Structures are given as structure tokens and as C-alpha cells.
CSV table of C-alpha atoms in Angstrom, one decimal:
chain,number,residue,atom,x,y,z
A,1,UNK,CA,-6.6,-16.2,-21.3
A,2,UNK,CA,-6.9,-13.8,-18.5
A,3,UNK,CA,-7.9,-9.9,-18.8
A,4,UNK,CA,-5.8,-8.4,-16.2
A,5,UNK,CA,-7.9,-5.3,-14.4
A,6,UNK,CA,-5.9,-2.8,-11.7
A,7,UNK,CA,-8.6,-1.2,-9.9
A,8,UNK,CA,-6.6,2.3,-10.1
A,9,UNK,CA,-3.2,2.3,-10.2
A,10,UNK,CA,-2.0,2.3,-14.1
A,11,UNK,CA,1.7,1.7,-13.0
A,12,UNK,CA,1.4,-2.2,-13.1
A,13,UNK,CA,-1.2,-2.0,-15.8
A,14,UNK,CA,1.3,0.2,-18.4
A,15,UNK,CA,4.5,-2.2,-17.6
A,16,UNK,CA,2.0,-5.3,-18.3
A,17,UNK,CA,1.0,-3.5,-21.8
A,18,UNK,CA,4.7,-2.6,-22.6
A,19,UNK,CA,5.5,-6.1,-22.4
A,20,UNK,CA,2.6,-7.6,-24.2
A,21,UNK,CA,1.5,-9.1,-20.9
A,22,UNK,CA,4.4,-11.6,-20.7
A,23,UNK,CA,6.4,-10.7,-17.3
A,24,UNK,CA,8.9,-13.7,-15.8
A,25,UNK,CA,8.2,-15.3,-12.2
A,26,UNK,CA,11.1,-16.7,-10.2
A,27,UNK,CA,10.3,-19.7,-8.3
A,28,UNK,CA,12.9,-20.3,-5.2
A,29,UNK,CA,13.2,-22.3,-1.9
A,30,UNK,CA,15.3,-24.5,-0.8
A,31,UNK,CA,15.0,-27.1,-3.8
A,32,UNK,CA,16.5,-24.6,-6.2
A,33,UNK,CA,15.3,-21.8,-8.1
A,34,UNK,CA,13.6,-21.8,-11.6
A,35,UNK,CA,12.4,-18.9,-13.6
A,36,UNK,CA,8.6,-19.1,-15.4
A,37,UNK,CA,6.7,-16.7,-18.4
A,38,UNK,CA,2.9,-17.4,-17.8
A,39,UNK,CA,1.3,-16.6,-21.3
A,40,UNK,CA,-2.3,-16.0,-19.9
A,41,UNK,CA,-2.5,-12.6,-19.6
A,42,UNK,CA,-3.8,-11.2,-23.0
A,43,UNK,CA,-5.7,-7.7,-22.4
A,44,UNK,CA,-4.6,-4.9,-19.5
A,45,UNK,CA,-7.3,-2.0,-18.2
A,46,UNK,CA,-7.5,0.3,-15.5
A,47,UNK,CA,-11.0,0.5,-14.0
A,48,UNK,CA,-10.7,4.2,-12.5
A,49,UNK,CA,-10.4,5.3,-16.0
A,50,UNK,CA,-11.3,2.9,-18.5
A,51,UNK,CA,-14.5,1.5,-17.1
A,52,UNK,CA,-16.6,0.9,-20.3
A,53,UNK,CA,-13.8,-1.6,-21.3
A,54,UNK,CA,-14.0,-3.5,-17.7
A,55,UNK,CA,-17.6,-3.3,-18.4
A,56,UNK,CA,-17.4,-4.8,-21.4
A,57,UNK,CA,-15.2,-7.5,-20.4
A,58,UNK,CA,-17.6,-8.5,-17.4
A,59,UNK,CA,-20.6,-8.7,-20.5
A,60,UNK,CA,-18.5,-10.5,-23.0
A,61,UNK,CA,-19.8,-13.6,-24.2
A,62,UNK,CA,-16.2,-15.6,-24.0
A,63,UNK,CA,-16.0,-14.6,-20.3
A,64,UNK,CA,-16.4,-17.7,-18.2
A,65,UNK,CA,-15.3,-16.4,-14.4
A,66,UNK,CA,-14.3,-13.1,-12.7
A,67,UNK,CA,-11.7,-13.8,-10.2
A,68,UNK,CA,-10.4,-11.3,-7.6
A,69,UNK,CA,-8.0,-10.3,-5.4
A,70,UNK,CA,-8.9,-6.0,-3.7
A,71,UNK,CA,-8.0,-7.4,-0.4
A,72,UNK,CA,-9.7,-6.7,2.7
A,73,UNK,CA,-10.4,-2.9,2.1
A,74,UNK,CA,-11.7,-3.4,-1.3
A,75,UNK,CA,-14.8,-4.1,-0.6
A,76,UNK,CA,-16.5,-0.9,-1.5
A,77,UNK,CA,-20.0,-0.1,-3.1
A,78,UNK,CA,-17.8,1.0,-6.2
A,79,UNK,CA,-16.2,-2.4,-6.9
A,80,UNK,CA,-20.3,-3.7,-6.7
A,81,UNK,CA,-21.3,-1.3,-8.9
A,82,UNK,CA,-18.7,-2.4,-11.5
A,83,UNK,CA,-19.7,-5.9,-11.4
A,84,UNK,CA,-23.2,-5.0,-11.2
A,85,UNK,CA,-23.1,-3.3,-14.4
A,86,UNK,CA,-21.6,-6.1,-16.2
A,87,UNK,CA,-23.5,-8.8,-14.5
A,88,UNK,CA,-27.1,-6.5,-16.3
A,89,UNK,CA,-25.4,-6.5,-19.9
A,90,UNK,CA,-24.8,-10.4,-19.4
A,91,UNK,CA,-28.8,-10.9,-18.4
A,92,UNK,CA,-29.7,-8.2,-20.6
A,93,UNK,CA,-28.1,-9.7,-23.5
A,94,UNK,CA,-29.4,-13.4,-22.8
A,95,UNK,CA,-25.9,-14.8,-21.8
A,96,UNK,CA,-25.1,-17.3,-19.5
A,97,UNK,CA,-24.1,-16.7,-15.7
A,98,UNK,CA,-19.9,-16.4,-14.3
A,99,UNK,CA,-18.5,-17.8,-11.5
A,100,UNK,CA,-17.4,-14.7,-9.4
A,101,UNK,CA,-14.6,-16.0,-7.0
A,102,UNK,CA,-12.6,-13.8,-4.4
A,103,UNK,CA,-8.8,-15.4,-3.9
A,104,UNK,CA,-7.9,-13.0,-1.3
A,105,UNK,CA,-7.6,-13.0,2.7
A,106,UNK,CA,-11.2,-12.0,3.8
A,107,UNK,CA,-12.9,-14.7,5.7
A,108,UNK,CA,-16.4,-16.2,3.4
A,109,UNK,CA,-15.2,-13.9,1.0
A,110,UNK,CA,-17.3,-15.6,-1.7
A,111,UNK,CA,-20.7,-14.6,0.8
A,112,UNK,CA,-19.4,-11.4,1.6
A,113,UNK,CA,-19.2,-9.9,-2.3
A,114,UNK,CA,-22.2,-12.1,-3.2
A,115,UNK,CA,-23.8,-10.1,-0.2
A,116,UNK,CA,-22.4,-6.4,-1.5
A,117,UNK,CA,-23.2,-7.2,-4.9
A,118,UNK,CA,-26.8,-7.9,-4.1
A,119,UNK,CA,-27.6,-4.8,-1.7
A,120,UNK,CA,-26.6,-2.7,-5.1
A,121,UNK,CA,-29.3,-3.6,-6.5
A,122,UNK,CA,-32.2,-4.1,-3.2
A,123,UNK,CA,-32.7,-0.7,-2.8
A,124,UNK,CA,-36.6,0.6,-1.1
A,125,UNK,CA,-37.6,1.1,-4.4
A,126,UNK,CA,-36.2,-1.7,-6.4
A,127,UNK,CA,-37.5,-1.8,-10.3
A,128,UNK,CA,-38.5,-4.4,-11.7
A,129,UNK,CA,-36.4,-4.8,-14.4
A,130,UNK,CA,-33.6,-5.0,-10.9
A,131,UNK,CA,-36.0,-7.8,-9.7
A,132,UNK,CA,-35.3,-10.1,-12.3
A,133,UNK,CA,-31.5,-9.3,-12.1
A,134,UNK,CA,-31.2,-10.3,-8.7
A,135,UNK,CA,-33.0,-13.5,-9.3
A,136,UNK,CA,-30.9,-14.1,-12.3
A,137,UNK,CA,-27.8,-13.2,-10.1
A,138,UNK,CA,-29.1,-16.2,-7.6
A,139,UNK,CA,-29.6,-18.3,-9.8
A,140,UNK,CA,-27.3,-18.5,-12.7
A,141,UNK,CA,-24.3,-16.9,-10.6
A,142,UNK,CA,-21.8,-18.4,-8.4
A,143,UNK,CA,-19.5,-16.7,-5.5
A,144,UNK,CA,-17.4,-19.7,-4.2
A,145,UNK,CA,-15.6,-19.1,-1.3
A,146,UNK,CA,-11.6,-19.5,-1.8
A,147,UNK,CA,-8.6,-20.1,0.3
A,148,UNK,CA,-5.5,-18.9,-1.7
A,149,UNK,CA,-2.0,-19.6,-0.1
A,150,UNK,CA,1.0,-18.4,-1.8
A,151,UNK,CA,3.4,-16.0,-0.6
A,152,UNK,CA,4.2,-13.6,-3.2
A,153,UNK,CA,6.2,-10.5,-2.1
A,154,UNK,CA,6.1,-6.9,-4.2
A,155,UNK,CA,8.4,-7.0,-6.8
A,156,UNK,CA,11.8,-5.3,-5.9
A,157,UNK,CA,15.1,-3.8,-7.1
A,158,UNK,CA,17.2,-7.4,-6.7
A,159,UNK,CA,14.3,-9.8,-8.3
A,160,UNK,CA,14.4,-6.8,-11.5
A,161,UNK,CA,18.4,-7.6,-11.7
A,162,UNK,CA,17.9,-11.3,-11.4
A,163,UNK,CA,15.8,-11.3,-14.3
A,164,UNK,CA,17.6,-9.6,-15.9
A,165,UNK,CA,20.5,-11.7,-15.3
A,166,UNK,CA,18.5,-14.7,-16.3
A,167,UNK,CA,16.1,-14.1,-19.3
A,168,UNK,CA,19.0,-11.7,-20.7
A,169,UNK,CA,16.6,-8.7,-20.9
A,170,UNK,CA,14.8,-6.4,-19.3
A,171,UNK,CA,11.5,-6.8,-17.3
A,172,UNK,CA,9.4,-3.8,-15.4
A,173,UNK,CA,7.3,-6.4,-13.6
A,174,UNK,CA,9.2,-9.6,-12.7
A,175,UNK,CA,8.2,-11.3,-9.4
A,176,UNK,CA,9.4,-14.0,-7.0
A,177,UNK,CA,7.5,-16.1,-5.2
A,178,UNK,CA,7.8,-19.9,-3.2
A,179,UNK,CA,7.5,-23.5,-4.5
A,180,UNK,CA,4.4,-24.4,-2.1
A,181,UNK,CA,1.3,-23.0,-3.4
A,182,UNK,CA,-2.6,-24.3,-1.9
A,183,UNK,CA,-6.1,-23.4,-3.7
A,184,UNK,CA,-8.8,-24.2,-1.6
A,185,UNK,CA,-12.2,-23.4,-3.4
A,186,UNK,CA,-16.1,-24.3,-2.9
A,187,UNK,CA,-17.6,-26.6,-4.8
A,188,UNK,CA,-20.0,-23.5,-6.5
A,189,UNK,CA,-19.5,-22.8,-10.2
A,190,UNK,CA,-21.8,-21.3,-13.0
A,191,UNK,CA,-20.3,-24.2,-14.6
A,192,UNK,CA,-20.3,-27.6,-13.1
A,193,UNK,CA,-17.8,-29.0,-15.2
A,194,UNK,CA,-15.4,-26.6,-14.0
A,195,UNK,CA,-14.7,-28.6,-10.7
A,196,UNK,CA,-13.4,-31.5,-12.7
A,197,UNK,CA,-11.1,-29.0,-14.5
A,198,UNK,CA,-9.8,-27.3,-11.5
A,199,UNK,CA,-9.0,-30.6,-9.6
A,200,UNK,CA,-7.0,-32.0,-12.6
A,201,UNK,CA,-4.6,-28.7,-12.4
A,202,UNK,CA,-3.9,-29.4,-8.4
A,203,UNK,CA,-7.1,-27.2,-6.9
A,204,UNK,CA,-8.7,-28.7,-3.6
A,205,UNK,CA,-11.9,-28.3,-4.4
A,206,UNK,CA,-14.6,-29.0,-1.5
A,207,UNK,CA,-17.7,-28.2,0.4
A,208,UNK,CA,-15.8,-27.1,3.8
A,209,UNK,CA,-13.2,-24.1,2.8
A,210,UNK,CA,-13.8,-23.0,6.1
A,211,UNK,CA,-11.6,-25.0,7.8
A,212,UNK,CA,-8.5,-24.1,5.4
A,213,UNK,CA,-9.7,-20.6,5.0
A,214,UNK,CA,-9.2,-20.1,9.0
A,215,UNK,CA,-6.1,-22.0,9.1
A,216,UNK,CA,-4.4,-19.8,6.7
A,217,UNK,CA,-6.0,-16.4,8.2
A,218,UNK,CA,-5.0,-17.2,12.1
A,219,UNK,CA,-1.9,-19.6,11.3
A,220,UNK,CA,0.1,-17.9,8.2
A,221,UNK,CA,-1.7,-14.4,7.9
A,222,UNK,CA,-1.9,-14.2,11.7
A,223,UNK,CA,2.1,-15.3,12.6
A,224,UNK,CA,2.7,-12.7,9.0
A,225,UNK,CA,1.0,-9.8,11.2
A,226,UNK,CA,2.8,-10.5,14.5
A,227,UNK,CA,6.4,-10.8,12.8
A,228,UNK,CA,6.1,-7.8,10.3
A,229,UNK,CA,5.2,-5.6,13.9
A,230,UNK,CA,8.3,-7.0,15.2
A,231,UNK,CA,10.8,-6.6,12.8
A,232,UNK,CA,9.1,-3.0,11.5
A,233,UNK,CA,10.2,-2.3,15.9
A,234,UNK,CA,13.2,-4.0,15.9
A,235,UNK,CA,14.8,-3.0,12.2
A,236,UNK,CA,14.3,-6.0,11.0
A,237,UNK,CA,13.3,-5.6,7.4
A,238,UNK,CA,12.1,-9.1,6.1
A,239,UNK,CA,9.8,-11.8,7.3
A,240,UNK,CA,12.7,-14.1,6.5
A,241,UNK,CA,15.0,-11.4,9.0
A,242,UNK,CA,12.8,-12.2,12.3
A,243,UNK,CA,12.0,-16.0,11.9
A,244,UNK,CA,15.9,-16.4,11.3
A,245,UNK,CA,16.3,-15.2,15.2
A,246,UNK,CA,15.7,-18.4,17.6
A,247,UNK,CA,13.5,-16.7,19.5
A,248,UNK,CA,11.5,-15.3,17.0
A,249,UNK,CA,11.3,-18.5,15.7
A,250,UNK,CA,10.4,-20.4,18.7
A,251,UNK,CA,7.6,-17.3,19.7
A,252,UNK,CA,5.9,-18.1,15.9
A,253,UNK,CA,6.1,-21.8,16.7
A,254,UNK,CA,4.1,-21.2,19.9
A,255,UNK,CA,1.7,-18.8,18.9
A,256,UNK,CA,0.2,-21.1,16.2
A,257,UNK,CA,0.9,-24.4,18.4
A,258,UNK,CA,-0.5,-23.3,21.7
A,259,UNK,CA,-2.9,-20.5,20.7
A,260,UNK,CA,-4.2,-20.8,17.6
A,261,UNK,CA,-4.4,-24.3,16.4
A,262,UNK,CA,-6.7,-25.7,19.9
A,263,UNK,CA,-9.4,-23.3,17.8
A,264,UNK,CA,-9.1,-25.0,14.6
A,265,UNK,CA,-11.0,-27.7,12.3
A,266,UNK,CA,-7.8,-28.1,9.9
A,267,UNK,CA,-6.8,-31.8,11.1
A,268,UNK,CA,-3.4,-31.4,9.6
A,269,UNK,CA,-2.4,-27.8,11.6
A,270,UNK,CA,1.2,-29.3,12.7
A,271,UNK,CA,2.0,-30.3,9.4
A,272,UNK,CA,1.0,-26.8,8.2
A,273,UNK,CA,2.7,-25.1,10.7
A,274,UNK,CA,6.2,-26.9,10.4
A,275,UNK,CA,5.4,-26.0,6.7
A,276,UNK,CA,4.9,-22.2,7.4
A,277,UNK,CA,8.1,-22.2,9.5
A,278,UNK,CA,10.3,-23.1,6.6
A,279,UNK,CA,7.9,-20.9,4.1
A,280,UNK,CA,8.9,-17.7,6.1
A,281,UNK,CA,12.5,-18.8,6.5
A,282,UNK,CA,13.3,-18.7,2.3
A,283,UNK,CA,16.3,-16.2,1.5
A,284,UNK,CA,14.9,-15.8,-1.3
A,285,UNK,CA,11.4,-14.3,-0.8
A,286,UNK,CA,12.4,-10.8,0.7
A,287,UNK,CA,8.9,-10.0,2.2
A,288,UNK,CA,9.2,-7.0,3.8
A,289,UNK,CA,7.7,-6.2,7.3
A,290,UNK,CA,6.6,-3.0,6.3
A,291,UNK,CA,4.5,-4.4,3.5
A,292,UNK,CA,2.6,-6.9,5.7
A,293,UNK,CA,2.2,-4.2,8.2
A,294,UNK,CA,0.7,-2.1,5.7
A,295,UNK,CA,-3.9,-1.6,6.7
A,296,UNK,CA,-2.9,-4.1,10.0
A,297,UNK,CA,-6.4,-2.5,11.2
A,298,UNK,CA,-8.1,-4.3,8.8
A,299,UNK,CA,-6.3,-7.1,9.0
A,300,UNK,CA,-5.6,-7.8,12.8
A,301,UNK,CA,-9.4,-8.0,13.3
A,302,UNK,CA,-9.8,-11.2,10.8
A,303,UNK,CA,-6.4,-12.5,12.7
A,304,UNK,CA,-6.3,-12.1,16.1
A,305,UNK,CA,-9.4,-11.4,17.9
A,306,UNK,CA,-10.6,-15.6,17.0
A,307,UNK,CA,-7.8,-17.0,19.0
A,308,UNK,CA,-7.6,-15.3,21.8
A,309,UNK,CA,-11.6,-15.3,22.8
A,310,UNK,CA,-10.9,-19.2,22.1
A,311,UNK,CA,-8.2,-19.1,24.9
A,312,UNK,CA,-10.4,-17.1,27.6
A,313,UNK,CA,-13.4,-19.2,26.5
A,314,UNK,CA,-10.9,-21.8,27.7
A,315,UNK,CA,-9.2,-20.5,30.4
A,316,UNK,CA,-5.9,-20.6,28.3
A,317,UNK,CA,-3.3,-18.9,28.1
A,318,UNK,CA,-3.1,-15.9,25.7
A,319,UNK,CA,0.4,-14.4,26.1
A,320,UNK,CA,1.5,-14.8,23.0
A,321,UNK,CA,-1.4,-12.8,20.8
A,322,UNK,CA,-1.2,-10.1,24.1
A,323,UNK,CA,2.4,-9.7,23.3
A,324,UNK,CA,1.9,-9.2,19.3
A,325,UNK,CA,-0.8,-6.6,20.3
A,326,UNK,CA,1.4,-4.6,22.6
A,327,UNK,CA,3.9,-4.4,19.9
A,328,UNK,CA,1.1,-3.6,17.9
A,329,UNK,CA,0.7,-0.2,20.1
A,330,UNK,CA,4.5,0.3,20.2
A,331,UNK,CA,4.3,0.3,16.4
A,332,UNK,CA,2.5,3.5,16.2
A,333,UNK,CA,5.1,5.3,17.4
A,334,UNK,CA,6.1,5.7,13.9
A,335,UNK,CA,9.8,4.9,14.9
A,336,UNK,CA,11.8,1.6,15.2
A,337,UNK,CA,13.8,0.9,18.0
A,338,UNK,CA,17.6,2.1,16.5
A,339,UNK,CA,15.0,5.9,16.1
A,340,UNK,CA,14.3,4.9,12.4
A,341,UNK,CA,11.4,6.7,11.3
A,342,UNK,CA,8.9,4.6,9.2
A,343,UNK,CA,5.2,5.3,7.9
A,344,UNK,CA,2.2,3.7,9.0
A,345,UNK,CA,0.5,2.6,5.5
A,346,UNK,CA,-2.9,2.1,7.4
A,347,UNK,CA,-6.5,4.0,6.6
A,348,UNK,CA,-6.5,4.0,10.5
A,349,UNK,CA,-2.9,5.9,10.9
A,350,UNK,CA,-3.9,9.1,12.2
A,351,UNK,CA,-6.1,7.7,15.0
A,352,UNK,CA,-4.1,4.9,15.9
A,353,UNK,CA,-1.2,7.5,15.8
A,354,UNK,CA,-2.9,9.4,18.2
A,355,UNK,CA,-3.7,7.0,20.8
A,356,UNK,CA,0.1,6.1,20.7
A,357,UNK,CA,1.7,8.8,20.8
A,358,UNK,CA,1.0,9.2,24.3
A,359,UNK,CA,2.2,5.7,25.1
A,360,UNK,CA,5.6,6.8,26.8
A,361,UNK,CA,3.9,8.9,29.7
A,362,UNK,CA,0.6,8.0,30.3
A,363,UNK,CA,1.5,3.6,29.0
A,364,UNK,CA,-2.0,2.1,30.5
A,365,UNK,CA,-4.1,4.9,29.7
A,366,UNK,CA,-2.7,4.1,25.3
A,367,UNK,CA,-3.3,0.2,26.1
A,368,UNK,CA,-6.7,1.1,27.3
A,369,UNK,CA,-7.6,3.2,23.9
A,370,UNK,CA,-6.4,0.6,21.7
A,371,UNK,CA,-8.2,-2.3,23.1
A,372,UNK,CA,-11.3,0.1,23.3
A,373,UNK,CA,-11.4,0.3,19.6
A,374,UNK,CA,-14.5,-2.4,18.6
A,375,UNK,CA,-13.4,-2.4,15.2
A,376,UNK,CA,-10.3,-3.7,16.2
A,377,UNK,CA,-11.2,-6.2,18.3
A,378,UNK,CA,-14.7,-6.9,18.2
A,379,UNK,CA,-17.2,-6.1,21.0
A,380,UNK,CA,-16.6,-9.5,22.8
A,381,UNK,CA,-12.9,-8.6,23.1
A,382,UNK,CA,-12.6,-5.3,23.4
A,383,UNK,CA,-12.2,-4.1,27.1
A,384,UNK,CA,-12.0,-7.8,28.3
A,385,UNK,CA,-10.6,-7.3,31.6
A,386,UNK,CA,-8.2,-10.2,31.3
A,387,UNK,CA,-6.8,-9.6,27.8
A,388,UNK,CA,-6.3,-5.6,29.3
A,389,UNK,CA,-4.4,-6.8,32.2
A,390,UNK,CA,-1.9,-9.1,29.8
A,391,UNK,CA,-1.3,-6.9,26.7
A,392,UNK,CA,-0.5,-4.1,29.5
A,393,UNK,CA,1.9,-6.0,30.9
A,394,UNK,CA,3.6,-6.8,27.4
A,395,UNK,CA,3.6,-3.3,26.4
A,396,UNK,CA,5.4,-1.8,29.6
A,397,UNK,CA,8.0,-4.9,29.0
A,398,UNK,CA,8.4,-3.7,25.4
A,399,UNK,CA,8.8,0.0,26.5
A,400,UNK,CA,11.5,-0.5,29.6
A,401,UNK,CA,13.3,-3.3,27.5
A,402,UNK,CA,12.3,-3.6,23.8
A,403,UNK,CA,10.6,-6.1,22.2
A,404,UNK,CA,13.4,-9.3,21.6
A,405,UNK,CA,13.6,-8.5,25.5
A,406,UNK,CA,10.1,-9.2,26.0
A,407,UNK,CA,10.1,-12.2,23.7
A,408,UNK,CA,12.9,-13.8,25.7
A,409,UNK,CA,11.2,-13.4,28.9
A,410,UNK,CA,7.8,-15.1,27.8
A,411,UNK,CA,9.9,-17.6,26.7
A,412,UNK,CA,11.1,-18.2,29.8
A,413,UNK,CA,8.0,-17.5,32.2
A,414,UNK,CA,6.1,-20.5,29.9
A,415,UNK,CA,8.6,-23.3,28.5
């Protein structure tokens, strides 16, 4: 089974434990809708305040993998430190090594907490006994790299009805998610054997994530970003909202088609990107913009930036990815286009609301800012005279005639 660990939020964590761990999963596109109870989940903790137990749980002799999912942000010397501590109990205690595998959106994620867990330990004055742990990490430890697609929206109001409606009870922590679903994982485990295991339940597993890891980021997680920036603009409150609009539709199809797919080594991008299309289109899902706008500065960067220096590298158009990051900009005004207020759920939102707010009088001089920001864009991008001149553009477009205005004129400049 699976024990279930909320970094520090007990909200989720206490409706899991009421309910013995069993929640219901509705399952809808357009081939019908079905209802699921997955069994796994046996033991709940909070690691903010019950971190012996998480400890514990790492060191335990039945545990086989840790498996996460702290998105881009959660990357912190605390989440290392946790591990860390249960990885020493495990050599301490003579036990075997875990697969550690991150299933969220951060690009070689598997190198990147293989690479935070290790500079724990590597320290100028590194003991000994911290020696022989971080050969014992290397070598009996695995951090596969993983590509996990599934759209899976934050539970709401409606889906806590429908489950109501059809398991005839109550459930705190129903969800709703799509038929498609995609595993993409390395082929690096503690334990061999447990590629076999993972193919025979559907998992692609191989020696070149890379290529679906980047498909997802720049294709799904990169048309995600542009269309919850939209619709948080225009008032449009679900993913499903803005691709339902032609033009919408038709700008998503030719963002991935024209400006991110020439810069991919997925061989089946049109295939995926018809799929997406439909994905984002399900009545049922209810993804709210605001959600996927939520820490866009730390997602935008693993997004964005990729695509477009592979359209100046190629002296190709970048309209599209210019127009997403003037809307970007007009987004941190903090107030959609019919003068509904909204937050910015962003560790950046007071800087990033401070270079906007100036955007209505002095327009170039906010563009400017923004693209400045390296840890947005990267140093190759950042002040790229050619990217300046075309998200400028897009952003006094979206100011003097909003943004559907500015998406039906691209449209029409570049058929």
C-alpha cells in the first residue's frame, strides 16, 4: 500500500484519516463517466508536525520506493533533509536501498533531488560516517527521472455533490480527473525487477524520458500556462472555458504546432497535440485558470523560455509565446478585464506586482522590467532585442483592445 505524506497542510491529511484513506475518483471524458475507490492508501502524516513518523516510514524495512509530487517550488534543503534522515536509518540499519522517483513537472527531476539530496550531506567538513552514506546513496539508490501526465483538477464543491449523488454518502476528498493518463519513467530502480512490474500495469518505461518529459512541459504544461493567463484576463474561469472559444482554440493549436513542436524529439507531437486539444476541451474536468496560474514564475521559466530561443535560433517566428508573455504582464494587474479583482498565488507577487502596476502609463518601460528578470527567462532570453520588440507589441495590443482582440489579430496577420 501507499503511506500518504502532506508536506504541511493537515487539511487533506485529516479528511484522508476520517475516511480510512478510501476517497472516490470520477473518471469522465467524452466515453462516459465512471466512478473509482483506490484501496492503496493505508497510513496518513503530516511532515511539519509529525516528522519522526515520516522518518520512520522512509527507514522501514517494508518500504520499497518514495515517490513524489512538491512541485517545482518544493525543492527545498528541508524536503533533503527529510529524506536524508531516513535514507541514514536505512544504511544505518543494514537495509536495502529505495527507488526515490519525482512524478511532478520539473524537468530531470530525478537528477535534480538526487543532486539536493547529496549536497546535504557534502558539506567542507563531511564525516566520515556521511562518506559512506553518500556512497551507499550512489550506489544502492535510484532517482529515475519521470514524466507524469494526467490532468487532475483540485477537488471542488460540484465533484463533492456528484459523489455524493453516486456512492450515496459523503466524501471530504473526492476528485475528478480524465480517461487518458501517460507514465513515462527511467529505466533506474533499487530493484530491477520493478521494470517488468511497472510495464505490465501500462508504465512506459525507457532510457530517453527526455523526449516525453519536454513534450509534456512545453506542449501541455506550456499551452496550460498560456490559457490560464487568458481566461484569469478575460473572466474565463476554466481551461475547458477558453479552448471552447475558436480562437482560443486555434491560438493553442498554433502555439504547440508552429512554435513548440520544430524543438522537439517526441516523434508523435501531432498526435499528442490533437490529444491535448480534446483533453482541455472535457466539461467535465473544471480546471480552473486561477489554479494553473498559481507560482507561473516558477513555472513559465521550465515552459517558455525553450521554445522561443528555438524560434530566434531559427529565425522563426515567435508571436505566439510573445503574445502569452504580454498577457503574462497584463495579469499582474491583479484585475480581469470586466474589473474583477483576483490574487496572484505566486512567491514572486509582490515584485511582479510592482513592475505591472505601472503598465498603463509608462507600457514599454513594464515590458522592459519583466523581460529583465533572468529568473524568468534565463540570461539567453532576457533582454533579447527581438523577443522585446514582439512581446511589446502584444502587450500595447492587449492594453488598447484586450486580449481575444489581440488573439484575433495574430490570427489574421499569420494564417
Amino acid at each position: 500500500g501507499i503511506h500518504g505524506v502532506g508536506m504541511t497542510r493537515p487539511d487533506l491529511v485529516n479528511a484522508l484519516r476520517a475516511q480510512d484513506g478510501l476517497y472516490a475518483v470520477r473518471v469522465a471524458d467524452g466515453q462516459g463517466v465512471k466512478w473509482q475507490v483506490p484501496g492503496a492508501l493505508w497510513r496518513m502524516h503530516v511532515a511539519a508536525t509529525e516528522r519522526d513518523e515520516v522518518v520512520q516510514a522512509i527507514a522501514a524495512p517494508s518500504t520499497r520506493w518514495v515517490t513524489l509530487t512538491v512541485t517545482e517550488k518544493g525543492y527545498t534543503p528541508a524536503l533533503a533533509q527529510l529524506l536524508l534522515e531516513g535514507l541514514r536509518q536505512r544504511q544505518q540499519a543494514g537495509l536495502p536501498g529505495i527507488t526515490l522517483a519525482s512524478c511532478d513537472n520539473l524537468q530531470g527531476n530525478g537528477h535534480q533531488l538526487q543532486a539536493l539530496v547529496k549536497a546535504a550531506i557534502a558539506t567542507p567538513d563531511t564525516r566520515p560516517q556521511d562518506a559512506n552514506l553518500l556512497s551507499w546513496i550512489d550506489t544502492r539508490c535510484a532517482f529515475p527521472c519521470s514524466m507524469v501526465d494526467r490532468i487532475v483538477p483540485a477537488a471542488t464543491t460540484d465533484v463533492l455533490a456528484a459523489a455524493s449523488l453516486a456512492l450515496g454518502l459523503r466524501d471530504d476528498a473526492s476528485l475528478s480527473t480524465e480517461g487518458f493518463w501517460e507514465w513515462v519513467i527511467e529505466d533506474r530502480f533499487a530493484d530491477p525487477a520493478d521494470a517488468a512490474l511497472l510495464q505490465s500495469a501500462g508504465v512506459r518505461v525507457t532510457a530517453d524520458v527526455h523526449s516525453y518529459e519536454e513534450a509534456k512541459l512545453r506542449m501541455l504544461n506550456g499551452s496550460h500556462s498560456a490559457m490560464a493567463l487568458i481566461g484569469a484576463v478575460t473572466g474565463r474561469p476554466f481551461i475547458a472555458s477558453c479552448i471552447g472559444e475558436p480562437h482560443i482554440r486555434r491560438f493553442v493549436h498554433r502555439l504547440m504546432g508552429r512554435e513548440v513542436a520544430p524543438h522537439l524529439s517526441r516523434s508523435d507531437w501531432a498526435d499528442y497535440r490533437d490529444a491535448l486539444i480534446a483533453r482541455f476541451g472535457n466539461p467535465y474536468l473544471k480546471h480552473s485558470v486561477h489554479q494553473i496560474a498559481t507560482d507561473s514564475s516558477q513555472k513559465i521559466p521550465q515552459r517558455w523560455p525553450p521554445s522561443v530561443l528555438g524560434q530566434i535560433a531559427q529565425g522563426a517566428a515567435l508571436e505566439h509565446h510573445a503574445l502569452a508573455a504580454a498577457v503574462f504582464l497584463r495579469y499582474t494587474l491583479g484585475v480581469d478585464e470586466h474589473g474583477q479583482a483576483y490574487a496572484l498565488n505566486d512567491p514572486q507577487a509582490d515584485s511582479l506586482m510592482a513592475i505591472g502596476a505601472a503598465q498603463r502609463s509608462e507600457p514599454e518601460a513594464c515590458v522592459r522590467a519583466l523581460l529583465a528578470r533572468e529568473d524568468l527567462w534565463g540570461s539567453a532570453l532576457s533582454d533579447h532585442p527581438a523577443w522585446t520588440v514582439r512581446v511589446t507589441h502584444w502587450h500595447q495590443q492587449v492594453l488598447q483592445h484586450g486580449v481575444d482582440a489581440a488573439i484575433q489579430q495574430l490570427l489574421q496577420q499569420e494564417p
